[in-house]
PDB file of C-alpha atoms in Angstrom:
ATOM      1  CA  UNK Z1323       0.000   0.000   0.000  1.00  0.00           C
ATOM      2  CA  UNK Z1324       1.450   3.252  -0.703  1.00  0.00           C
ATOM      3  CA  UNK Z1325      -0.098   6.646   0.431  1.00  0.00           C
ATOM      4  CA  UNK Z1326       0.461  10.594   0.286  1.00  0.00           C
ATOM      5  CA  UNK Z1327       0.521  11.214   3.697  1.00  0.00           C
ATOM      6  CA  UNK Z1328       4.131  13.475   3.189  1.00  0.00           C
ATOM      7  CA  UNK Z1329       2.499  15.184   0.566  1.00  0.00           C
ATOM      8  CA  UNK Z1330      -0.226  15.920   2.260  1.00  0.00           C
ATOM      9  CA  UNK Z1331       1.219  17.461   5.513  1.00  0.00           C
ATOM     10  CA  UNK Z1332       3.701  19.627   3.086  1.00  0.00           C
ATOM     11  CA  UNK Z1333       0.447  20.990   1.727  1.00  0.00           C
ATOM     12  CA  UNK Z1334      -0.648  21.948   5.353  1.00  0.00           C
ATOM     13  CA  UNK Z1335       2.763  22.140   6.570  1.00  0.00           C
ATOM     14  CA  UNK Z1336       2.375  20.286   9.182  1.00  0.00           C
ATOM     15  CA  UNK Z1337       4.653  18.135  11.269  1.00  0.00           C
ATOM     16  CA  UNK Z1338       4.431  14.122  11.626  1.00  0.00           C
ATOM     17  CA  UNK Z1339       4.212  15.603  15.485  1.00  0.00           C
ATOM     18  CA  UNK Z1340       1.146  17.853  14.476  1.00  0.00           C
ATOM     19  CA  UNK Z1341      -0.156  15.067  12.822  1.00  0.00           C
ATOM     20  CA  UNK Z1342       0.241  12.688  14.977  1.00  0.00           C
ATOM     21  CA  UNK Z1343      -1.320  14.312  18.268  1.00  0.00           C
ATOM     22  CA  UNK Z1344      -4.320  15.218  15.959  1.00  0.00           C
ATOM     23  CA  UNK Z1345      -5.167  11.872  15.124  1.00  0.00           C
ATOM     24  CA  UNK Z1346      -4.238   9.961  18.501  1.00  0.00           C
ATOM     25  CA  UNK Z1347      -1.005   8.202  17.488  1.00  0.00           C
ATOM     26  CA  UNK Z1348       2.341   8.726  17.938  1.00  0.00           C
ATOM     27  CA  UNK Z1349       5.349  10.240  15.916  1.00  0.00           C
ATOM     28  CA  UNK Z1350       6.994   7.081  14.967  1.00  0.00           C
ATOM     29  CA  UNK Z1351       3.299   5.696  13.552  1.00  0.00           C
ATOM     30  CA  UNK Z1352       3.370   8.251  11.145  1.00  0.00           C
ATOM     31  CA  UNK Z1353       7.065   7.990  10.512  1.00  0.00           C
ATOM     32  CA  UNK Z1354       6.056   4.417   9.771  1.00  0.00           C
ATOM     33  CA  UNK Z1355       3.345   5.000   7.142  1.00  0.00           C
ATOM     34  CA  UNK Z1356       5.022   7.074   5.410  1.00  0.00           C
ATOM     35  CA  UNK Z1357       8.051   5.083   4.576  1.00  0.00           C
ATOM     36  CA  UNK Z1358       5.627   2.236   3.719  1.00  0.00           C
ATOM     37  CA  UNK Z1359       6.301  -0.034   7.190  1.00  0.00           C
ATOM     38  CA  UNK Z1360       3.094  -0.265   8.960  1.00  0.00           C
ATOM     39  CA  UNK Z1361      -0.140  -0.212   7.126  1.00  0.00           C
ATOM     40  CA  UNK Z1362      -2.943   2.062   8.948  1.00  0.00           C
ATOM     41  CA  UNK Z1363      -6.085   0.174  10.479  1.00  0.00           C
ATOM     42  CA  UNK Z1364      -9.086   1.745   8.356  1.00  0.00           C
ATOM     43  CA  UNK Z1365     -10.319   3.300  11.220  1.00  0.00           C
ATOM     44  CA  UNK Z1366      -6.903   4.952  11.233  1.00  0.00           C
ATOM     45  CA  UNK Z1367      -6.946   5.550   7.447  1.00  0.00           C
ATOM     46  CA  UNK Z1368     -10.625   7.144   7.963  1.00  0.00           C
ATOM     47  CA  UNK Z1369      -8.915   9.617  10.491  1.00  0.00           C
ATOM     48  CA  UNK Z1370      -6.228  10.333   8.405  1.00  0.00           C
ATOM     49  CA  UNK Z1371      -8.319  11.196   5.260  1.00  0.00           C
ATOM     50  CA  UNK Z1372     -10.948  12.901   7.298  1.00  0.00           C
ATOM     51  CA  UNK Z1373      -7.786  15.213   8.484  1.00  0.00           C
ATOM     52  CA  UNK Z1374      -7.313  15.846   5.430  1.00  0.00           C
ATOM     53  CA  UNK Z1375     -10.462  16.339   4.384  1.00  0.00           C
ATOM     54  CA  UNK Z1376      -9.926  13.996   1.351  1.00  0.00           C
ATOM     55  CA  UNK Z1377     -11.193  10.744   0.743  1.00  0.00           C
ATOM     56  CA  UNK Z1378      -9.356   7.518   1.479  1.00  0.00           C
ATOM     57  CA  UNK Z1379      -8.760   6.630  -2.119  1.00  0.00           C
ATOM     58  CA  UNK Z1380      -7.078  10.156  -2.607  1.00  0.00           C
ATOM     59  CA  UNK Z1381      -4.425   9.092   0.390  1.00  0.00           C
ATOM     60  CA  UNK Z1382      -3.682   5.523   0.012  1.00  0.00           C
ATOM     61  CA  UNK Z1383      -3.863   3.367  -2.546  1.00  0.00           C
ATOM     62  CA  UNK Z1384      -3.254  -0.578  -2.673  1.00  0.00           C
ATOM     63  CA  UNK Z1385      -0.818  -2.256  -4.793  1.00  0.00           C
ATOM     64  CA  UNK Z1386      -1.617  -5.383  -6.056  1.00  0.00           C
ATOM     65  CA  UNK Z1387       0.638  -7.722  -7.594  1.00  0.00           C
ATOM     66  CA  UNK Z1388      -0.956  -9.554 -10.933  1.00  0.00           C
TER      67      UNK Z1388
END
């Protein structure tokens, strides 16, 4: 699964820090998602986008192998 998250705090210019504290997980969560190591819950995705205010599919998408 990939996702935008980076992208999308540059936009706001916000901090993984900011970020994190506004969604109710830590630093090192987001750190994680971003470089592609931990895949959100989709309650956690829901926040995220919701953030945002985008819609899941504009923040993460899934890869699948064919």
């Amino acid at each position: 699964m990939t996702n935008t998250i980076k992208v999308q705090r540059a936009i706001k210019n916000i901090t993984q820090e900011e970020l994190a504290k506004s969604i109710g997980v830590s630093r090192q969560t987001i750190n994680a998602m971003e470089s592609g190591k931990y895949v959100p819950s989709t309650v956690l995705a829901l926040k995220i986008a919701k953030y945002f205010g985008k819609k899941v599919e504009a923040i993460f998408e899934l890869e699948i192998d064919d």
